[in-house]
Amino acid sequence: ERSKAAVALQAKYTKVQKTLLDQRRELLQAAAPTTGAAKKPAHASGTPAFPNFRLEALQNLHVCTELVQDWDEEVLGCLKDIRTEYLDATETGFRNRDWRTEYTDTGFRLSFEFAENPFFKNNVLVGTYHTEVAHPWTGETKVLKCEGTKIDWNPGKDVTVELTTQGLESRASFFRMFFRDLEEAVSY
């Protein structure tokens, strides 16, 4: 009974939060005030009213701190919005074996919306994470599967690789981590 009430309360406040997030999105998309000495950026900022807002938010999020590399920063400056939606059991094909199965999600989807930019052609990059609760008492979540959007990089703009004397080599990147496909189980 208590778990049903907790889920209902979470749903109620998620709706309230959505209203606040929509208002913030509108404020961030407003044109930035201009001054005579202001320089125009090389490309559109994802949040004109507060340039690099999403980048700074990701850099301050403990889960992402080590994922955002120096070469990711300019691309993430074009990030307009990040949205979350929960998956249901019919969409995932997985069954969550814990008590929350009939009330809550079995994963989530993160949608990253970008302003037009010189790095890639995609407007939205999506990461879908199919999960289950590994330990209901600790809240530890096990990722069963990850699905990411294939990024359509513009020539010479792929920040997940670098040109070395041996040719192109993979390097750590926020974009390599968030938008990849995996079938292995990973605990967070």
One Martini backbone bead per residue (centre of mass of N, CA, C, O) as a GRO file, in nm:
protein
  188
    1GLU     BB    1   0.058   0.063  -0.021
    2ARG     BB    2   0.299   0.256   0.008
    3SER     BB    3   0.405   0.226  -0.285
    4LYS     BB    4   0.160   0.353  -0.424
    5ALA     BB    5   0.184   0.630  -0.286
    6ALA     BB    6   0.469   0.698  -0.383
    7VAL     BB    7   0.404   0.693  -0.687
    8ALA     BB    8   0.181   0.910  -0.681
    9LEU     BB    9   0.363   1.134  -0.569
   10GLN     BB   10   0.568   1.133  -0.797
   11ALA     BB   11   0.368   1.203  -1.024
   12LYS     BB   12   0.275   1.475  -0.914
   13TYR     BB   13   0.570   1.613  -0.905
   14THR     BB   14   0.637   1.575  -1.203
   15LYS     BB   15   0.426   1.777  -1.306
   16VAL     BB   16   0.537   2.022  -1.159
   17GLN     BB   17   0.822   2.008  -1.278
   18LYS     BB   18   0.747   2.042  -1.575
   19THR     BB   19   0.656   2.334  -1.554
   20LEU     BB   20   0.931   2.445  -1.462
   21LEU     BB   21   1.098   2.338  -1.705
   22ASP     BB   22   0.941   2.495  -1.922
   23GLN     BB   23   1.009   2.777  -1.814
   24ARG     BB   24   1.315   2.750  -1.835
   25ARG     BB   25   1.333   2.693  -2.137
   26GLU     BB   26   1.217   2.968  -2.225
   27LEU     BB   27   1.433   3.147  -2.089
   28LEU     BB   28   1.684   3.017  -2.237
   29GLN     BB   29   1.565   3.089  -2.539
   30ALA     BB   30   1.606   3.360  -2.508
   31ALA     BB   31   1.739   3.632  -2.595
   32ALA     BB   32   2.020   3.783  -2.561
   33PRO     BB   33   2.160   4.036  -2.438
   34THR     BB   34   2.291   4.326  -2.585
   35THR     BB   35   2.606   4.462  -2.656
   36GLY     BB   36   2.838   4.644  -2.817
   37ALA     BB   37   3.088   4.432  -2.724
   38ALA     BB   38   2.961   4.186  -2.822
   39LYS     BB   39   3.020   3.867  -2.925
   40LYS     BB   40   2.980   3.650  -3.172
   41PRO     BB   41   2.938   3.341  -3.203
   42ALA     BB   42   3.034   3.084  -3.415
   43HIS     BB   43   2.771   2.959  -3.287
   44ALA     BB   44   2.498   2.844  -3.165
   45SER     BB   45   2.336   2.856  -2.880
   46GLY     BB   46   2.132   2.661  -2.681
   47THR     BB   47   2.141   2.916  -2.454
   48PRO     BB   48   2.120   3.241  -2.501
   49ALA     BB   49   2.058   3.359  -2.204
   50PHE     BB   50   2.273   3.107  -2.110
   51PRO     BB   51   2.555   3.023  -2.184
   52ASN     BB   52   2.627   2.690  -2.111
   53PHE     BB   53   2.419   2.568  -1.912
   54ARG     BB   54   2.424   2.259  -1.976
   55LEU     BB   55   2.722   2.217  -1.944
   56GLU     BB   56   2.740   2.305  -1.645
   57ALA     BB   57   2.539   2.098  -1.541
   58LEU     BB   58   2.702   1.846  -1.624
   59GLN     BB   59   2.969   1.926  -1.470
   60ASN     BB   60   2.790   1.925  -1.181
   61LEU     BB   61   2.731   1.628  -1.229
   62HIS     BB   62   2.857   1.358  -1.079
   63VAL     BB   63   2.813   1.150  -1.319
   64CYS     BB   64   2.963   1.360  -1.547
   65THR     BB   65   3.236   1.486  -1.471
   66GLU     BB   66   3.429   1.261  -1.628
   67LEU     BB   67   3.286   1.266  -1.923
   68VAL     BB   68   3.360   1.558  -1.974
   69GLN     BB   69   3.546   1.687  -2.217
   70ASP     BB   70   3.708   1.934  -2.369
   71TRP     BB   71   3.599   1.844  -2.667
   72ASP     BB   72   3.284   1.862  -2.573
   73GLU     BB   73   3.209   2.158  -2.493
   74GLU     BB   74   3.130   2.296  -2.763
   75VAL     BB   75   2.898   2.102  -2.824
   76LEU     BB   76   2.739   2.141  -2.547
   77GLY     BB   77   2.678   2.449  -2.608
   78CYS     BB   78   2.431   2.346  -2.814
   79LEU     BB   79   2.249   2.272  -2.580
   80LYS     BB   80   1.901   2.306  -2.509
   81ASP     BB   81   1.799   2.007  -2.404
   82ILE     BB   82   1.672   1.783  -2.139
   83ARG     BB   83   1.494   1.475  -2.149
   84THR     BB   84   1.263   1.268  -1.961
   85GLU     BB   85   1.159   0.919  -1.987
   86TYR     BB   86   0.963   0.657  -1.913
   87LEU     BB   87   0.938   0.324  -1.926
   88ASP     BB   88   0.770   0.038  -2.021
   89ALA     BB   89   0.729  -0.302  -2.037
   90THR     BB   90   0.629  -0.306  -2.339
   91GLU     BB   91   0.885  -0.149  -2.456
   92THR     BB   92   1.133  -0.333  -2.347
   93GLY     BB   93   1.091  -0.664  -2.287
   94PHE     BB   94   1.121  -0.640  -1.984
   95ARG     BB   95   1.125  -0.776  -1.650
   96ASN     BB   96   1.052  -0.659  -1.346
   97ARG     BB   97   1.105  -0.822  -1.018
   98ASP     BB   98   0.987  -0.602  -0.855
   99TRP     BB   99   0.740  -0.432  -0.675
  100ARG     BB  100   0.729  -0.193  -0.912
  101THR     BB  101   0.633  -0.307  -1.186
  102GLU     BB  102   0.318  -0.204  -1.195
  103TYR     BB  103   0.408   0.121  -1.139
  104THR     BB  104   0.677   0.136  -1.305
  105ASP     BB  105   0.961   0.134  -1.456
  106THR     BB  106   1.224  -0.017  -1.701
  107GLY     BB  107   1.326   0.276  -1.762
  108PHE     BB  108   1.494   0.521  -1.982
  109ARG     BB  109   1.491   0.846  -2.152
  110LEU     BB  110   1.731   1.052  -2.322
  111SER     BB  111   1.694   1.386  -2.454
  112PHE     BB  112   1.905   1.568  -2.681
  113GLU     BB  113   1.883   1.906  -2.764
  114PHE     BB  114   1.994   2.085  -3.056
  115ALA     BB  115   2.138   2.316  -3.209
  116GLU     BB  116   2.252   2.434  -3.467
  117ASN     BB  117   2.558   2.280  -3.598
  118PRO     BB  118   2.899   2.190  -3.701
  119PHE     BB  119   2.910   1.875  -3.601
  120PHE     BB  120   2.599   1.784  -3.654
  121LYS     BB  121   2.277   1.687  -3.790
  122ASN     BB  122   2.144   1.637  -3.542
  123ASN     BB  123   1.890   1.746  -3.309
  124VAL     BB  124   1.856   1.455  -3.172
  125LEU     BB  125   1.967   1.271  -2.887
  126VAL     BB  126   1.937   0.922  -2.786
  127GLY     BB  127   1.901   0.752  -2.468
  128THR     BB  128   1.842   0.407  -2.387
  129TYR     BB  129   1.743   0.253  -2.065
  130HIS     BB  130   1.744  -0.073  -1.951
  131THR     BB  131   1.598  -0.177  -1.637
  132GLU     BB  132   1.672  -0.293  -1.298
  133VAL     BB  133   1.639  -0.399  -0.981
  134ALA     BB  134   1.889  -0.543  -0.796
  135HIS     BB  135   1.833  -0.383  -0.505
  136PRO     BB  136   1.563  -0.285  -0.322
  137TRP     BB  137   1.716  -0.177  -0.054
  138THR     BB  138   1.934   0.018  -0.220
  139GLY     BB  139   1.855   0.095  -0.538
  140GLU     BB  140   2.003  -0.066  -0.728
  141THR     BB  141   2.091  -0.050  -1.072
  142LYS     BB  142   2.038  -0.241  -1.370
  143VAL     BB  143   2.175  -0.256  -1.685
  144LEU     BB  144   2.062  -0.431  -1.975
  145LYS     BB  145   2.032  -0.183  -2.188
  146CYS     BB  146   2.167   0.013  -2.464
  147GLU     BB  147   2.050   0.298  -2.664
  148GLY     BB  148   2.178   0.485  -2.944
  149THR     BB  149   2.235   0.736  -3.135
  150LYS     BB  150   2.341   0.798  -3.443
  151ILE     BB  151   2.596   1.002  -3.530
  152ASP     BB  152   2.605   1.275  -3.775
  153TRP     BB  153   2.893   1.364  -3.859
  154ASN     BB  154   3.088   1.595  -3.960
  155PRO     BB  155   3.352   1.657  -4.127
  156GLY     BB  156   3.602   1.670  -3.877
  157LYS     BB  157   3.388   1.670  -3.594
  158ASP     BB  158   3.467   1.416  -3.433
  159VAL     BB  159   3.518   1.388  -3.078
  160THR     BB  160   3.573   1.057  -3.054
  161VAL     BB  161   3.823   1.140  -3.230
  162GLU     BB  162   4.174   1.122  -3.333
  163LEU     BB  163   4.450   1.251  -3.497
  164THR     BB  164   4.721   1.056  -3.582
  165THR     BB  165   4.994   0.901  -3.709
  166GLN     BB  166   4.800   0.626  -3.725
  167GLY     BB  167   4.535   0.788  -3.719
  168LEU     BB  168   4.237   0.703  -3.611
  169GLU     BB  169   4.136   0.751  -3.264
  170SER     BB  170   3.998   0.669  -2.988
  171ARG     BB  171   3.810   0.859  -2.738
  172ALA     BB  172   3.706   1.005  -2.483
  173SER     BB  173   3.341   1.065  -2.442
  174PHE     BB  174   3.029   1.164  -2.395
  175PHE     BB  175   2.925   1.050  -2.675
  176ARG     BB  176   3.027   0.760  -2.636
  177MET     BB  177   2.869   0.695  -2.371
  178PHE     BB  178   2.558   0.789  -2.436
  179PHE     BB  179   2.571   0.683  -2.767
  180ARG     BB  180   2.535   0.361  -2.713
  181ASP     BB  181   2.556   0.011  -2.755
  182LEU     BB  182   2.435  -0.227  -2.503
  183GLU     BB  183   2.414  -0.566  -2.335
  184GLU     BB  184   2.542  -0.527  -2.076
  185ALA     BB  185   2.581  -0.542  -1.738
  186VAL     BB  186   2.528  -0.246  -1.534
  187SER     BB  187   2.611  -0.079  -1.241
  188TYR     BB  188   2.485   0.228  -1.040
   0.00000   0.00000   0.00000
